[in-house]
Coordinates of C-alpha atoms in Angstrom, one line a residue:
M18 CA -77.6 74.8 -139.6
E19 CA -79.3 78.0 -141.0
R20 CA -82.0 75.9 -142.6
R21 CA -82.6 74.0 -139.4
E22 CA -82.9 77.4 -137.5
Q23 CA -85.4 78.6 -140.1
I24 CA -87.7 75.6 -140.0
L25 CA -87.1 74.7 -136.3
T26 CA -90.4 73.8 -134.6
I27 CA -90.3 75.7 -131.4
A28 CA -93.7 74.3 -130.3
R29 CA -93.2 75.9 -126.9
Q30 CA -95.9 75.4 -124.3
L31 CA -96.3 78.5 -122.1
F32 CA -98.1 77.3 -119.0
S33 CA -99.3 80.4 -117.3
Q34 CA -101.9 82.5 -115.6
R35 CA -104.5 84.0 -117.9
G36 CA -103.5 87.4 -119.3
Y37 CA -99.8 87.2 -118.6
H38 CA -99.1 84.6 -121.3
A39 CA -101.1 86.6 -123.8
T40 CA -99.1 89.7 -123.0
L41 CA -95.9 87.7 -123.5
L42 CA -97.0 86.3 -126.8
L43 CA -98.0 89.8 -128.0
E44 CA -94.7 91.2 -126.9
L45 CA -93.0 88.5 -129.0
A46 CA -95.3 89.3 -132.0
K47 CA -94.3 93.0 -131.8
H48 CA -90.7 92.1 -132.3
L49 CA -91.3 89.7 -135.2
T50 CA -91.1 90.9 -138.8
R51 CA -92.7 87.7 -140.0
K52 CA -96.4 86.8 -140.7
V53 CA -98.0 85.9 -137.4
Y54 CA -101.4 84.2 -136.8
Y55 CA -102.9 84.3 -133.3
L56 CA -105.5 81.6 -132.6
A57 CA -107.7 83.2 -129.8
G58 CA -109.4 80.3 -128.1
E59 CA -109.2 81.3 -124.5
E60 CA -110.0 85.0 -124.9
S61 CA -112.2 86.7 -127.5
P62 CA -110.5 88.3 -130.5
A63 CA -111.8 91.7 -129.2
Q64 CA -109.9 91.2 -125.9
I65 CA -106.7 90.2 -127.8
K66 CA -107.1 93.2 -130.1
L67 CA -107.4 95.6 -127.2
R68 CA -104.3 94.2 -125.5
A69 CA -102.4 94.3 -128.8
R70 CA -103.4 97.9 -129.4
R71 CA -102.2 98.8 -125.9
L72 CA -98.8 97.1 -126.5
G73 CA -98.4 98.6 -130.0
V74 CA -98.8 95.4 -132.0
K75 CA -100.0 96.1 -135.5
D76 CA -99.3 93.2 -137.9
L77 CA -101.3 90.3 -136.4
L78 CA -104.0 88.1 -137.9
L79 CA -106.5 86.8 -135.3
L80 CA -108.2 83.5 -135.7
K81 CA -111.2 82.3 -133.8
E82 CA -111.7 78.8 -135.4
T83 CA -111.2 76.1 -132.8
R84 CA -112.2 73.0 -134.8
L85 CA -109.1 71.2 -135.8
E86 CA -109.9 70.1 -139.4
P87 CA -111.1 73.5 -140.7
L88 CA -108.2 75.2 -138.9
L89 CA -105.6 72.9 -140.5
T90 CA -107.2 73.5 -143.9
L91 CA -106.9 77.2 -143.5
L92 CA -103.3 77.1 -142.3
E93 CA -102.3 74.8 -145.1
R94 CA -103.9 77.0 -147.7
E95 CA -102.4 80.2 -146.3
P96 CA -99.5 79.1 -144.0
P97 CA -98.1 81.8 -141.6
E98 CA -94.5 81.9 -140.6
V99 CA -95.4 82.0 -136.8
L100 CA -98.5 80.5 -135.2
F101 CA -99.7 81.2 -131.6
V102 CA -102.3 78.7 -130.3
D103 CA -104.0 80.0 -127.2
S104 CA -104.8 77.5 -125.9
I105 CA -104.4 73.9 -126.9
Q106 CA -107.2 72.9 -124.5
T107 CA -109.7 74.8 -126.6
I108 CA -109.2 72.8 -129.8
E109 CA -111.9 70.4 -130.8
A110 CA -110.1 67.3 -132.1
G111 CA -111.6 63.8 -131.8
G112 CA -113.2 64.6 -128.4
S113 CA -114.6 67.4 -126.3
P114 CA -112.1 70.3 -125.9
G115 CA -109.7 69.8 -123.1
S116 CA -110.0 66.0 -123.0
L117 CA -106.9 63.9 -123.1
V118 CA -107.8 62.6 -126.6
A119 CA -108.4 66.1 -128.0
V120 CA -105.3 67.6 -126.5
R121 CA -103.1 64.8 -127.8
E122 CA -104.6 64.8 -131.3
A123 CA -104.4 68.6 -131.5
T124 CA -100.8 68.8 -130.3
H125 CA -99.5 66.1 -132.7
A126 CA -101.4 67.8 -135.6
F127 CA -99.8 71.2 -134.9
V128 CA -96.4 69.7 -134.5
R129 CA -96.8 67.8 -137.8
L130 CA -98.0 71.0 -139.6
A131 CA -95.1 72.9 -138.1
K132 CA -92.5 70.5 -139.5
E133 CA -94.2 70.1 -142.9
E134 CA -94.8 73.8 -143.5
G135 CA -91.8 75.3 -141.6
I136 CA -94.1 77.2 -139.2
T137 CA -92.7 78.2 -135.8
T138 CA -95.5 77.2 -133.5
L139 CA -96.1 78.2 -129.9
L140 CA -98.7 76.3 -128.0
V141 CA -100.2 77.6 -124.8
G142 CA -101.5 75.0 -122.3
H143 CA -102.8 74.7 -118.8
V144 CA -101.1 73.2 -115.7
T145 CA -102.5 71.1 -113.0
K146 CA -102.7 71.9 -109.3
E147 CA -99.4 70.2 -108.9
G148 CA -97.8 72.6 -111.4
V149 CA -97.2 70.1 -114.2
V150 CA -98.5 70.0 -117.8
A151 CA -102.2 69.1 -118.0
G152 CA -102.9 66.3 -120.4
P153 CA -101.0 63.2 -121.6
K154 CA -97.2 63.2 -121.0
S155 CA -96.8 62.7 -124.8
I156 CA -97.4 66.4 -125.2
E157 CA -94.1 67.3 -123.7
H158 CA -92.3 64.6 -125.8
A159 CA -93.8 66.0 -129.0
V160 CA -92.6 69.6 -128.7
D161 CA -89.0 70.9 -128.9
A162 CA -89.2 73.1 -125.8
T163 CA -91.4 73.6 -122.7
L164 CA -91.5 76.8 -120.9
Y165 CA -93.4 77.7 -117.7
L166 CA -94.6 81.2 -116.9
E167 CA -94.9 81.4 -113.1
S168 CA -95.5 83.9 -110.4
A169 CA -92.8 84.9 -107.9
G170 CA -94.2 87.5 -105.6
V171 CA -94.8 90.7 -107.8
Y172 CA -92.6 89.2 -110.6
R173 CA -93.2 86.8 -113.4
V174 CA -90.6 84.1 -114.0
L175 CA -90.2 82.4 -117.4
R176 CA -88.5 79.0 -116.8
S177 CA -87.4 76.5 -119.4
A178 CA -88.1 72.9 -118.4
K179 CA -87.2 71.3 -121.7
N180 CA -85.1 72.4 -124.6
R181 CA -83.8 70.1 -127.4
F182 CA -81.4 72.8 -128.8
G183 CA -80.0 74.4 -125.6
P184 CA -79.6 74.2 -121.8
V185 CA -82.6 73.7 -119.6
G186 CA -83.4 75.5 -116.3
E187 CA -82.9 78.9 -117.8
L188 CA -84.7 81.7 -116.0
G189 CA -86.1 85.1 -117.1
V190 CA -87.6 87.5 -114.6
F191 CA -90.2 90.1 -115.6
R192 CA -92.3 92.8 -114.1
M193 CA -95.8 93.7 -115.4
E194 CA -95.9 97.4 -116.4
E195 CA -98.4 99.5 -118.3
E196 CA -96.5 98.8 -121.5
G197 CA -96.4 95.1 -120.9
L198 CA -93.9 92.6 -119.4
V199 CA -90.5 94.3 -118.7
E200 CA -87.4 92.4 -118.0
V201 CA -85.9 92.8 -114.5
Q202 CA -82.2 93.5 -115.3
N203 CA -80.9 92.8 -111.8
P204 CA -83.0 89.9 -110.3
S205 CA -80.8 89.6 -107.2
E206 CA -81.4 93.2 -106.2
A207 CA -85.1 92.8 -106.9
F208 CA -85.5 89.7 -104.8
L209 CA -83.5 91.1 -101.9
L210 CA -85.2 94.5 -102.0
E211 CA -87.4 93.7 -98.9
R212 CA -84.8 91.8 -97.0
P213 CA -84.8 92.6 -93.3
L214 CA -81.3 93.2 -91.7
G215 CA -80.1 92.0 -88.4
V216 CA -82.9 89.4 -87.9
P217 CA -82.1 85.8 -86.9
G218 CA -83.1 83.1 -89.4
S219 CA -82.0 84.9 -92.5
A220 CA -79.1 83.8 -94.8
I221 CA -78.1 84.9 -98.3
A222 CA -77.5 82.1 -100.7
L223 CA -75.7 82.3 -104.1
A224 CA -77.9 80.1 -106.2
L225 CA -77.7 78.8 -109.7
A226 CA -80.9 78.7 -111.9
G227 CA -79.9 77.3 -115.2
E228 CA -76.9 79.3 -116.3
R229 CA -77.9 82.3 -114.2
A230 CA -76.5 83.0 -110.7
L231 CA -78.7 84.8 -108.2
A232 CA -78.4 86.1 -104.7
L233 CA -81.5 84.9 -102.8
E234 CA -82.6 85.0 -99.2
V235 CA -83.2 81.8 -97.3
Q236 CA -85.5 82.3 -94.3
A237 CA -85.9 79.9 -91.4
L238 CA -88.2 80.0 -88.3
A239 CA -88.1 77.6 -85.3
A240 CA -91.0 77.4 -82.9
R241 CA -91.8 75.1 -80.1
T242 CA -94.2 72.4 -81.2
P243 CA -97.4 71.5 -79.4
F244 CA -97.5 68.2 -81.3
P245 CA -95.8 64.8 -80.6
A246 CA -94.1 65.0 -84.1
P247 CA -92.6 68.3 -85.0
R248 CA -93.6 69.8 -88.4
R249 CA -91.2 70.5 -91.2
V250 CA -92.6 73.1 -93.7
V251 CA -90.5 74.0 -96.8
Q252 CA -91.4 76.4 -99.6
G253 CA -89.3 77.1 -102.7
L254 CA -86.6 74.5 -101.9
D255 CA -86.2 70.8 -102.2
A256 CA -87.9 69.5 -99.1
R257 CA -85.8 66.3 -99.0
R258 CA -82.5 68.2 -99.1
V259 CA -83.8 70.4 -96.3
D260 CA -84.7 67.3 -94.2
M261 CA -81.1 66.0 -94.8
V262 CA -79.6 69.3 -93.7
L263 CA -81.7 69.3 -90.5
A264 CA -80.5 65.8 -89.8
V265 CA -76.9 66.9 -90.2
L266 CA -77.4 69.8 -87.9
E267 CA -78.9 67.6 -85.2
R268 CA -76.5 64.7 -85.5
R269 CA -73.2 66.4 -86.3
L270 CA -73.6 69.7 -84.6
G271 CA -75.8 68.7 -81.7
L272 CA -78.5 71.3 -82.5
P273 CA -81.7 70.2 -80.6
L274 CA -84.6 70.2 -83.1
G275 CA -86.7 67.3 -81.7
N276 CA -89.2 69.6 -80.1
L277 CA -89.2 72.4 -82.7
D278 CA -91.4 73.0 -85.7
I279 CA -89.0 74.2 -88.5
Y280 CA -90.2 76.4 -91.4
V281 CA -87.8 77.1 -94.3
N282 CA -88.7 79.5 -97.1
L283 CA -86.9 80.9 -100.2
A284 CA -88.1 84.5 -100.0
G285 CA -89.5 86.1 -103.1
G286 CA -91.6 83.1 -104.3
L287 CA -89.0 81.5 -106.5
K288 CA -88.6 77.7 -106.7
V289 CA -84.9 76.6 -107.0
Q290 CA -83.7 73.0 -106.8
D291 CA -80.0 73.6 -106.1
P292 CA -77.7 71.6 -103.7
G293 CA -75.6 74.8 -103.4
L294 CA -78.4 76.2 -101.1
D295 CA -77.6 73.6 -98.4
L296 CA -75.2 75.8 -96.5
A297 CA -77.5 78.8 -96.5
V298 CA -80.3 76.5 -95.2
A299 CA -78.1 75.2 -92.4
L300 CA -76.9 78.6 -91.3
A301 CA -80.5 80.1 -91.5
V302 CA -81.9 77.3 -89.3
Y303 CA -79.0 77.4 -86.8
S304 CA -79.4 81.2 -86.6
A305 CA -83.2 80.9 -86.0
V306 CA -82.7 78.3 -83.3
V307 CA -80.0 80.2 -81.3
G308 CA -81.5 83.6 -82.0
K309 CA -78.4 85.2 -83.4
A310 CA -78.3 87.0 -86.8
L311 CA -75.7 86.5 -89.5
P312 CA -73.7 89.5 -90.7
P313 CA -75.7 91.4 -93.3
D314 CA -72.8 91.5 -95.8
L315 CA -72.3 87.7 -95.8
A316 CA -73.4 85.4 -98.6
V317 CA -72.9 81.7 -98.6
V318 CA -72.8 78.8 -101.1
G319 CA -72.0 75.1 -100.7
E320 CA -73.5 71.6 -100.6
V321 CA -73.6 70.0 -97.2
G322 CA -72.7 66.3 -97.0
L323 CA -74.0 63.8 -94.5
L324 CA -70.7 63.9 -92.5
G325 CA -71.1 67.7 -92.0
E326 CA -68.6 68.6 -94.7
V327 CA -69.1 71.5 -97.1
R328 CA -68.7 70.3 -100.7
S329 CA -68.0 72.1 -104.0
V330 CA -70.9 73.0 -106.4
M331 CA -71.4 73.7 -110.1
G332 CA -70.8 77.2 -111.4
L333 CA -68.9 78.4 -108.3
E334 CA -67.1 81.2 -110.2
R335 CA -70.4 82.6 -111.5
R336 CA -71.9 82.5 -108.1
L337 CA -69.0 84.3 -106.5
R338 CA -69.1 87.0 -109.2
E339 CA -72.8 87.5 -108.6
G340 CA -72.2 87.8 -104.9
E341 CA -69.6 90.5 -105.4
R342 CA -71.8 92.3 -107.8
A343 CA -74.7 92.2 -105.4
G344 CA -72.5 93.9 -102.7
F345 CA -71.6 91.0 -100.4
F346 CA -68.1 91.6 -99.1
R347 CA -67.8 88.3 -97.2
I348 CA -68.6 85.1 -99.1
L349 CA -68.5 81.7 -97.4
H350 CA -67.9 78.9 -100.0
P351 CA -66.2 75.5 -100.3
G352 CA -62.9 77.2 -101.1
N353 CA -62.6 78.9 -97.7
T354 CA -64.5 76.5 -95.4
K355 CA -64.5 72.7 -95.4
A356 CA -66.9 71.9 -92.6
L357 CA -70.4 73.1 -91.5
K358 CA -69.2 73.2 -87.9
E359 CA -66.4 75.6 -88.9
A360 CA -68.8 77.9 -90.6
V361 CA -71.2 77.9 -87.6
E362 CA -68.4 78.6 -85.2
Q363 CA -67.1 81.4 -87.3
Y364 CA -70.4 83.4 -87.7
L365 CA -72.8 82.0 -85.0
G366 CA -70.5 80.7 -82.3

């Protein structure tokens, strides 16, 4: 086990905005006592050096060679313990940099080198407009872990999408400060900081992102539509689940939505795919339509079924503890309510 940990290829692809991923890599280098090489393909070595000096990073060897063969020769002759490749799209390997062939060849070459030499390798890559890995899908299959560095309002979120040696969906929340990326110790408090009180269309959901429970605000807005077909706009949530919840509200509770545009948003910029948000979506939409606000000290969690029932969710105990820690004295969950109609009548009736 120890040997595997030592030679483990964590070829982690950090798909991010320019600048933030470099800061994260340098923060990591600052805490490593091992020999670190930084391949600067996106930014010049001078830029990386300035950022490293600001962050207090001292022991770091910068490389500017982007041709694959000479680079491999150098790394095999003087192998580091940790290698940062920023970015894989700048490597010249069997095609023009950034092409599908070049990205695939470079990725497989670095993974092979990492396994043969025991080098922990972190590959930085680009994402498409759809927010997925740019290049052939084989890139994700070749590496041991895939991480995304995303923006969520003023915060930066590091999310694991693949991990061969641990759980996926883990979430780390950071804030950019003068000294670099700083961890947000209480994400629930941070994301609820600008939450308005006493406004219809707002519900607090106890969500689960990986193993981490978070208190997040679900917002809804209902407006009369000028179009024959009303619009449904969803941000940060699973749009198909929101459509299902709207259908349940209309069919099981008789809420008239046919002439209303419905907008649903997970405030703060996070993206969470969690069935446990269904109840919060339902109450937020109902609150927006009837124009009545939910109690400010209420948090909710639960999956909504097609029959209008409130179903149990994973990690309920963790969610409830987070709700209490975040200061919500009333928590609506599958243990104390079994039907959506019952929840609506209790707080919005």
